[in-house]
Short mmCIF file of C-alpha atoms and ligand atoms in Angstrom, two decimals:
data_model
loop_
_atom_site.label_atom_id
_atom_site.label_comp_id
_atom_site.label_asym_id
_atom_site.label_seq_id
_atom_site.Cartn_x
_atom_site.Cartn_y
_atom_site.Cartn_z
CA MET P 1 -25.63 5.51 -34.92
CA GLY P 2 -26.29 3.10 -32.07
CA ASN P 3 -25.07 3.62 -28.56
CA ARG P 4 -22.71 0.84 -27.60
CA LEU P 5 -22.79 1.54 -23.87
CA LYS P 6 -26.59 1.46 -23.86
CA ASP P 7 -26.56 -1.93 -25.59
CA ARG P 8 -24.02 -3.20 -23.09
CA LEU P 9 -26.06 -1.95 -20.12
CA ILE P 10 -29.27 -3.51 -21.45
CA ARG P 11 -27.50 -6.82 -21.99
CA GLN P 12 -25.94 -6.74 -18.54
CA ILE P 13 -29.26 -5.94 -16.83
CA ARG P 14 -31.05 -8.65 -18.81
CA LEU P 15 -28.47 -11.20 -17.63
CA ASP P 16 -27.75 -9.91 -14.18
CA GLY P 17 -30.76 -7.91 -13.01
CA PRO P 18 -31.39 -4.25 -12.25
CA ILE P 19 -28.54 -2.15 -10.86
CA PRO P 20 -28.35 0.69 -8.30
CA MET P 21 -28.42 4.18 -9.76
CA SER P 22 -24.92 4.69 -8.37
CA LEU P 23 -23.56 1.83 -10.47
CA PHE P 24 -25.38 3.18 -13.52
CA MET P 25 -23.75 6.60 -12.95
CA GLN P 26 -20.37 5.02 -12.32
CA ILE P 27 -20.52 3.07 -15.61
CA CYS P 28 -21.85 6.01 -17.65
CA LEU P 29 -19.17 8.36 -16.36
CA HIS P 30 -16.18 6.09 -15.84
CA ASP P 31 -16.42 3.07 -18.15
CA PRO P 32 -12.86 2.93 -19.52
CA VAL P 33 -14.00 2.35 -23.11
CA ASP P 34 -17.44 3.92 -23.60
CA GLY P 35 -17.84 6.16 -20.53
CA TYR P 36 -18.33 9.91 -20.66
CA TYR P 37 -14.87 10.79 -19.34
CA ALA P 38 -13.12 8.29 -21.62
CA THR P 39 -14.91 9.37 -24.79
CA ARG P 40 -15.97 12.99 -24.37
CA PRO P 41 -13.30 15.54 -23.96
CA GLY P 42 -15.83 17.60 -21.99
CA LEU P 43 -14.29 20.51 -23.79
CA GLY P 44 -17.37 21.54 -25.68
CA SER P 45 -20.27 23.09 -23.90
CA ASP P 46 -21.61 20.19 -21.83
CA PHE P 47 -21.17 22.32 -18.75
CA THR P 48 -20.48 25.95 -17.83
CA THR P 49 -19.20 26.62 -14.36
CA ALA P 50 -18.50 29.52 -12.02
CA PRO P 51 -14.78 29.88 -12.92
CA GLU P 52 -15.73 30.00 -16.59
CA LEU P 53 -18.29 32.75 -15.99
CA SER P 54 -15.99 35.06 -14.09
CA GLN P 55 -12.28 35.23 -13.34
CA THR P 56 -13.17 36.65 -9.91
CA PHE P 57 -14.16 33.15 -8.74
CA GLY P 58 -10.69 31.62 -9.11
CA GLU P 59 -8.99 34.83 -8.03
CA LEU P 60 -10.91 35.01 -4.77
CA ILE P 61 -10.16 31.34 -4.11
CA GLY P 62 -6.48 32.05 -4.79
CA ALA P 63 -6.56 34.86 -2.24
CA TRP P 64 -8.41 32.56 0.18
CA VAL P 65 -5.69 29.90 -0.17
CA ALA P 66 -2.95 32.50 0.44
CA HIS P 67 -4.76 33.74 3.55
CA GLU P 68 -5.47 30.30 4.96
CA TRP P 69 -1.90 29.20 4.31
CA GLN P 70 -0.82 32.05 6.59
CA SER P 71 -3.29 31.04 9.27
CA MET P 72 -1.97 27.45 9.08
CA GLY P 73 1.48 28.81 9.99
CA LYS P 74 2.91 29.08 6.45
CA PRO P 75 3.88 25.43 6.00
CA ALA P 76 6.48 25.04 3.25
CA PRO P 77 6.25 23.12 1.10
CA PHE P 78 2.53 22.40 1.08
CA ALA P 79 0.34 20.49 -1.37
CA LEU P 80 -2.28 22.57 -3.18
CA ILE P 81 -4.67 19.99 -4.60
CA GLU P 82 -7.59 20.54 -6.94
CA TYR P 83 -10.22 17.85 -7.48
CA GLY P 84 -11.77 17.90 -10.96
CA PRO P 85 -10.09 21.01 -12.43
CA GLY P 86 -12.06 20.85 -15.72
CA ARG P 87 -10.58 23.30 -18.18
CA ALA P 88 -8.28 24.66 -15.43
CA ARG P 89 -9.82 28.12 -15.30
CA LEU P 90 -10.18 28.16 -11.53
CA MET P 91 -6.55 27.17 -10.94
CA SER P 92 -5.15 29.53 -13.60
CA ASP P 93 -6.95 32.46 -11.98
CA ALA P 94 -6.02 31.31 -8.47
CA LEU P 95 -2.32 30.92 -9.35
CA ARG P 96 -2.19 34.40 -10.87
CA ILE P 97 -3.04 35.73 -7.41
CA LEU P 98 -1.06 33.15 -5.43
CA ASN P 99 2.11 33.81 -7.38
CA HIS P 100 2.18 37.36 -6.02
CA THR P 101 2.21 35.98 -2.47
CA PRO P 102 4.72 33.92 -0.44
CA ALA P 103 2.34 30.94 -0.72
CA GLY P 104 3.15 30.83 -4.45
CA GLU P 105 6.71 29.74 -3.65
CA ALA P 106 5.64 27.12 -1.13
CA LEU P 107 2.89 25.38 -3.07
CA ARG P 108 3.26 22.09 -4.92
CA LEU P 109 0.37 21.72 -7.31
CA HIS P 110 -1.49 18.38 -7.44
CA LEU P 111 -4.54 17.56 -9.55
CA VAL P 112 -7.13 14.77 -9.54
CA GLU P 113 -8.81 14.31 -12.91
CA ALA P 114 -10.73 11.38 -14.40
CA SER P 115 -10.78 12.52 -18.02
CA PRO P 116 -7.60 11.96 -20.07
CA ALA P 117 -8.61 14.76 -22.43
CA LEU P 118 -9.07 17.22 -19.58
CA ARG P 119 -5.79 16.05 -18.03
CA ALA P 120 -4.07 17.06 -21.27
CA VAL P 121 -5.66 20.52 -21.15
CA GLN P 122 -4.69 20.95 -17.50
CA THR P 123 -1.10 19.81 -18.14
CA GLU P 124 -0.74 22.45 -20.85
CA THR P 125 -2.62 25.31 -19.21
CA LEU P 126 -0.93 24.87 -15.83
CA ALA P 127 2.51 23.85 -17.17
CA HIS P 128 4.13 26.80 -15.38
CA ALA P 129 3.17 25.18 -12.06
CA SER P 130 4.32 21.63 -13.01
CA PRO P 131 1.21 19.82 -11.77
CA VAL P 132 1.48 16.28 -10.42
CA PHE P 133 -1.55 14.04 -11.02
CA LEU P 134 -2.83 11.97 -8.10
CA ASP P 135 -4.53 8.60 -8.64
CA GLY P 136 -7.74 9.63 -6.92
CA PRO P 137 -9.21 12.04 -4.39
CA GLU P 138 -8.27 9.68 -1.55
CA ARG P 139 -4.60 9.40 -2.54
CA LEU P 140 -3.15 12.34 -0.66
CA PRO P 141 0.54 13.26 -0.55
CA ASP P 142 2.32 13.32 2.79
CA MET P 143 2.49 17.11 3.16
CA PRO P 144 0.42 19.89 4.71
CA THR P 145 -2.56 20.01 2.42
CA MET P 146 -5.01 22.51 0.97
CA ILE P 147 -7.69 21.10 -1.30
CA VAL P 148 -10.10 23.07 -3.47
CA ALA P 149 -12.89 21.72 -5.65
CA ASN P 150 -15.73 23.30 -7.58
CA GLU P 151 -18.50 21.11 -8.97
CA PHE P 152 -16.67 17.90 -8.15
CA LEU P 153 -18.92 16.35 -5.47
CA ASP P 154 -21.97 16.48 -7.74
CA CYS P 155 -20.27 13.94 -10.05
CA LEU P 156 -20.05 11.31 -7.28
CA PRO P 157 -22.61 8.56 -7.99
CA ALA P 158 -25.80 8.52 -5.91
CA ARG P 159 -28.19 5.79 -4.78
CA GLN P 160 -31.88 6.54 -4.57
CA PHE P 161 -34.33 5.22 -1.98
CA ALA P 162 -38.11 5.43 -1.92
CA HIS P 163 -40.17 5.14 1.25
CA ASP P 164 -43.49 3.31 0.99
CA GLY P 165 -44.79 4.25 4.42
CA ASP P 166 -43.08 1.38 6.23
CA HIS P 167 -39.84 0.60 4.48
CA TRP P 168 -37.16 2.03 2.30
CA ARG P 169 -36.77 0.37 -1.05
CA GLU P 170 -34.02 1.15 -3.49
CA ARG P 171 -34.80 2.54 -6.93
CA LEU P 172 -32.89 0.50 -9.48
CA VAL P 173 -32.10 0.96 -13.14
CA GLY P 174 -33.82 -1.86 -14.97
CA LEU P 175 -35.63 -2.54 -18.21
CA GLY P 176 -39.03 -1.13 -19.09
CA ARG P 177 -41.65 -2.92 -21.12
CA GLU P 178 -40.01 -2.05 -24.43
CA GLY P 179 -36.64 -3.17 -23.14
CA THR P 180 -35.47 0.40 -22.55
CA LEU P 181 -33.54 1.59 -19.50
CA THR P 182 -35.80 2.90 -16.78
CA LEU P 183 -35.94 3.44 -13.00
CA GLY P 184 -38.04 1.03 -10.98
CA LEU P 185 -38.43 -0.06 -7.36
CA ASP P 186 -36.52 -3.02 -6.01
CA ALA P 187 -39.00 -5.78 -5.20
CA ASN P 188 -37.33 -6.23 -1.81
CA ASP P 189 -36.89 -3.88 1.10
CA ALA P 190 -33.51 -2.20 0.97
CA LEU P 191 -31.05 -4.31 2.95
CA THR P 192 -28.60 -1.48 3.11
CA ALA P 193 -30.79 1.62 3.24
CA PRO P 194 -28.41 4.01 4.91
CA HIS P 195 -29.49 4.56 8.50
CA ASP P 196 -28.34 8.16 8.26
CA LEU P 197 -30.70 9.08 5.42
CA ASN P 198 -31.34 12.73 5.93
CA ALA P 199 -34.89 12.64 4.65
CA SER P 200 -37.57 14.89 6.10
CA PRO P 201 -40.59 13.00 7.53
CA SER P 202 -42.70 13.93 4.51
CA THR P 203 -40.08 12.82 2.00
CA THR P 204 -40.67 9.67 0.05
CA LEU P 205 -37.50 9.82 -2.02
CA ALA P 206 -33.96 10.37 -0.79
CA GLU P 207 -30.53 10.19 -2.40
CA VAL P 208 -27.23 9.17 -0.87
CA GLN P 209 -23.75 9.53 -2.34
CA PRO P 210 -21.63 6.74 -0.80
CA GLY P 211 -18.57 8.49 -2.23
CA LEU P 212 -18.96 11.21 0.40
CA ASN P 213 -18.26 8.61 3.10
CA THR P 214 -15.14 7.38 1.32
CA LEU P 215 -13.88 10.89 0.78
CA VAL P 216 -14.49 12.02 4.36
CA ASP P 217 -12.82 8.86 5.69
CA ALA P 218 -9.71 9.55 3.61
CA LEU P 219 -9.57 13.20 4.66
CA ALA P 220 -10.04 12.29 8.32
CA ALA P 221 -7.29 9.65 8.10
CA HIS P 222 -4.99 12.24 6.48
CA SER P 223 -5.69 14.67 9.32
CA LYS P 224 -5.28 11.98 12.01
CA ARG P 225 -1.76 11.29 10.73
CA GLY P 226 -1.03 14.78 12.03
CA THR P 227 -1.25 16.54 8.67
CA LEU P 228 -2.45 20.15 8.65
CA MET P 229 -5.35 20.29 6.24
CA ARG P 230 -7.98 22.66 4.84
CA VAL P 231 -10.52 21.55 2.25
CA LEU P 232 -12.80 24.00 0.39
CA LEU P 233 -15.68 22.39 -1.50
CA VAL P 234 -18.17 24.37 -3.59
CA ASP P 235 -21.17 22.76 -5.25
CA TYR P 236 -24.93 22.81 -5.59
CA GLY P 237 -27.08 20.97 -3.14
CA THR P 238 -29.26 20.94 -0.08
CA MET P 239 -28.54 21.87 3.54
CA ASP P 240 -31.43 20.61 5.63
CA THR P 241 -32.74 17.46 3.98
CA ALA P 242 -31.41 14.91 1.52
CA PRO P 243 -31.84 15.65 -2.19
CA SER P 244 -34.72 13.56 -3.47
CA ASP P 245 -34.78 12.99 -7.21
CA THR P 246 -32.01 15.03 -8.75
CA LEU P 247 -30.23 12.87 -11.36
CA ARG P 248 -29.71 15.07 -14.42
CA ALA P 249 -27.85 14.63 -17.69
CA TYR P 250 -26.32 17.41 -19.78
CA LYS P 251 -25.20 17.20 -23.36
CA ALA P 252 -24.00 20.18 -25.38
CA GLY P 253 -25.39 22.58 -22.79
CA LYS P 254 -28.87 21.06 -22.82
CA GLN P 255 -30.56 18.87 -20.25
CA VAL P 256 -31.32 15.45 -21.74
CA ASP P 257 -32.85 12.16 -20.56
CA PRO P 258 -30.14 10.37 -18.51
CA PHE P 259 -31.21 7.00 -19.93
CA ALA P 260 -31.36 8.02 -23.59
CA ALA P 261 -27.69 7.98 -24.49
CA PRO P 262 -25.49 6.63 -21.66
CA GLY P 263 -21.89 7.80 -21.81
CA GLU P 264 -22.71 10.69 -24.12
CA ALA P 265 -23.96 13.05 -21.44
CA ASP P 266 -22.48 14.41 -18.23
CA LEU P 267 -24.40 13.14 -15.18
CA THR P 268 -24.89 15.04 -11.96
CA VAL P 269 -26.85 15.02 -8.70
CA ASP P 270 -27.38 17.52 -5.90
CA VAL P 271 -25.04 17.23 -2.92
CA ASP P 272 -26.37 16.61 0.60
CA PHE P 273 -24.33 19.22 2.50
CA GLY P 274 -26.07 18.42 5.79
CA ARG P 275 -24.95 14.81 5.54
CA LEU P 276 -21.43 15.79 4.46
CA LYS P 277 -21.16 18.05 7.48
CA ARG P 278 -22.35 15.33 9.88
CA LEU P 279 -19.98 12.76 8.39
CA ALA P 280 -17.03 15.15 8.68
CA MET P 281 -17.80 16.16 12.26
CA THR P 282 -18.29 12.54 13.31
CA ALA P 283 -14.91 11.73 11.75
CA GLY P 284 -13.26 14.42 13.91
CA LEU P 285 -12.80 17.16 11.33
CA SER P 286 -13.68 20.82 11.95
CA VAL P 287 -16.43 22.09 9.70
CA ALA P 288 -17.28 25.66 8.67
CA GLY P 289 -20.43 26.27 6.64
CA PRO P 290 -22.08 25.37 4.44
CA VAL P 291 -22.79 28.96 3.41
CA PRO P 292 -24.44 30.12 0.19
CA GLN P 293 -21.94 30.93 -2.55
CA GLY P 294 -23.18 34.54 -2.79
CA ALA P 295 -22.46 35.18 0.88
CA PHE P 296 -19.11 33.38 0.70
CA LEU P 297 -17.81 35.35 -2.30
CA GLY P 298 -19.22 38.58 -0.85
CA ALA P 299 -17.32 38.00 2.40
CA LEU P 300 -14.12 37.33 0.43
CA GLY P 301 -14.40 40.77 -1.23
CA LEU P 302 -15.98 40.11 -4.61
CA GLN P 303 -17.11 43.72 -5.00
CA THR P 304 -13.65 45.15 -4.36
CA ARG P 305 -12.08 42.69 -6.77
CA LEU P 306 -14.66 43.49 -9.43
CA ASP P 307 -14.19 47.25 -9.03
CA ARG P 308 -10.47 46.83 -9.51
CA LEU P 309 -10.88 44.71 -12.65
CA ILE P 310 -13.31 47.21 -14.12
CA ARG P 311 -10.98 50.14 -13.42
CA ALA P 312 -8.19 48.25 -15.21
CA ALA P 313 -10.37 47.39 -18.23
CA PRO P 314 -13.31 49.82 -18.48
CA ASP P 315 -14.18 48.60 -21.97
CA LYS P 316 -14.95 45.15 -20.48
CA ALA P 317 -17.00 46.54 -17.60
CA ASP P 318 -20.31 45.09 -18.75
CA ASP P 319 -19.01 41.55 -19.24
CA LEU P 320 -17.09 41.62 -15.99
CA PHE P 321 -20.13 42.85 -14.11
CA VAL P 322 -22.56 40.36 -15.66
CA GLY P 323 -20.24 37.38 -15.05
CA ALA P 324 -19.65 38.25 -11.40
CA GLN P 325 -23.33 38.98 -10.90
CA ARG P 326 -24.26 35.48 -12.02
CA LEU P 327 -22.05 33.98 -9.30
CA VAL P 328 -23.83 35.80 -6.48
CA ALA P 329 -27.38 36.61 -7.62
CA PRO P 330 -29.86 34.55 -5.58
CA SER P 331 -31.77 33.75 -8.78
CA GLU P 332 -28.60 32.37 -10.41
CA MET P 333 -25.79 30.64 -8.48
CA GLY P 334 -25.77 32.73 -5.30
CA GLU P 335 -28.12 30.57 -3.19
CA ARG P 336 -28.21 27.18 -4.86
CA PHE P 337 -24.43 26.79 -4.70
CA LYS P 338 -22.81 26.40 -1.31
CA ALA P 339 -19.31 26.44 0.12
CA ILE P 340 -18.16 24.24 2.97
CA CYS P 341 -14.72 24.03 4.60
CA LEU P 342 -13.40 20.89 6.32
CA SER P 343 -10.22 21.25 8.34
CA SER P 344 -7.92 19.35 10.61
CA PRO P 345 -8.84 20.32 14.17
CA GLY P 346 -7.33 23.29 15.98
CA LEU P 347 -7.01 25.81 13.14
CA PRO P 348 -8.58 29.29 13.28
CA ASP P 349 -11.97 29.79 11.59
CA PRO P 350 -11.49 30.01 7.82
CA ALA P 351 -12.15 33.30 6.00
CA GLY P 352 -15.47 33.68 4.21
CA PHE P 353 -17.47 31.72 6.77
CA PRO P 354 -19.26 33.27 9.74
CA ALA P 355 -17.33 32.54 12.94
CA ARG P 356 -18.55 29.42 14.68
CA ALA P 357 -20.62 30.07 17.76
CA GLY P 358 -19.16 28.96 21.09
N1 SAH A 401 -13.92 22.39 -11.46
C1 SAH A 401 -14.15 22.65 -12.86
C2 SAH A 401 -14.83 21.49 -13.60
C3 SAH A 401 -16.12 20.96 -13.00
S1 SAH A 401 -16.75 19.57 -13.90
C4 SAH A 401 -14.93 23.92 -13.02
O1 SAH A 401 -15.44 24.42 -12.02
O2 SAH A 401 -15.03 24.43 -14.13
C5 SAH A 401 -16.23 18.18 -12.93
C6 SAH A 401 -14.78 17.87 -13.03
O3 SAH A 401 -14.49 16.76 -12.18
C7 SAH A 401 -14.30 17.47 -14.40
O4 SAH A 401 -12.99 17.93 -14.56
C8 SAH A 401 -14.39 15.95 -14.32
O5 SAH A 401 -13.66 15.34 -15.32
C9 SAH A 401 -13.87 15.70 -12.93
N2 SAH A 401 -14.29 14.46 -12.26
C10 SAH A 401 -15.54 14.02 -12.06
N3 SAH A 401 -15.56 12.87 -11.34
C11 SAH A 401 -14.27 12.58 -11.07
C12 SAH A 401 -13.62 11.53 -10.34
N4 SAH A 401 -14.31 10.55 -9.76
N5 SAH A 401 -12.28 11.56 -10.25
C13 SAH A 401 -11.57 12.56 -10.82
N6 SAH A 401 -12.12 13.58 -11.51
C14 SAH A 401 -13.45 13.60 -11.64
#
């Protein structure tokens, strides 16, 4: 069977010229007819994430939300927002904890989800919390706000730039000799190579997610309106330099060529946490982290939580242990994944992050 989106992209590029990688990602993921989110429920095994490996992940985030709500002065009501809830495992586990705390009464659940099929799953799974869907991550309700997101930022489209010694040039998706989709260098110097590219001097390739700017701007505007806000973002990415060449496609649990079957595979890039932090601080937000996921979950009491779960269900001890271990082991998700917290200014340091110096 042919791939309609691929044919459309080839035709568009033939008529209109090569396109930035970010536009390619945007079309593959979000085309309303043939895009990944429109056509793939994402319910199979295209991705497996931390909350699906271990219930401790969502539970610890639930406890974190309850704790931070207290340190924000127990605003009631407040908006608990999740970006990209997937199959809603994180939020189900978090609410189980939250509902035993006073924050459970005060929270109004809001979700941001691009996939209609996943929205249906979330509506059903989280029905007890009557979730309200927001139009996008920038459309925030006028209430004290706590946002959580796991593996959301890595879906934001990225542009790629290559340095030839003198200039940055953008890598564009164009047509190869056989008329297939392929990455090539723009013939011209990049007119809009971001001046804040976080590339190390030896780097010749650097990625930028413009969506991070848009998101930070919206969060900063929300905070500047006087809204109390805490945002916890967990994802994979780099801390010190920009990611270089990280576009990956996943289909049915396997990594595939991103250009082979557009719209049929989930696309992802590494997140530039260093850049995110600089953008947020420049916009006037307080930033804690990034810290490695292993350290973050350890500081939130993963071991204690795990011990308790194992005591309650000794027959499941092995599975519980293995799942939790994968979240924190440096060889698995413990180092590659990072947590960062952006807040409106003036709040105490958030739990799970080392206290800021000075
Ligand atoms: N947080 C979940 C799912 C991660 S997959 C988990 O940890 O298991 C990424 C999620 O973000 C999916 O639910 C996907 O549909 C959603 N998503 C990706 N880009 C989006 C966008 N621009 N707007 C809204 N939702 C988006």
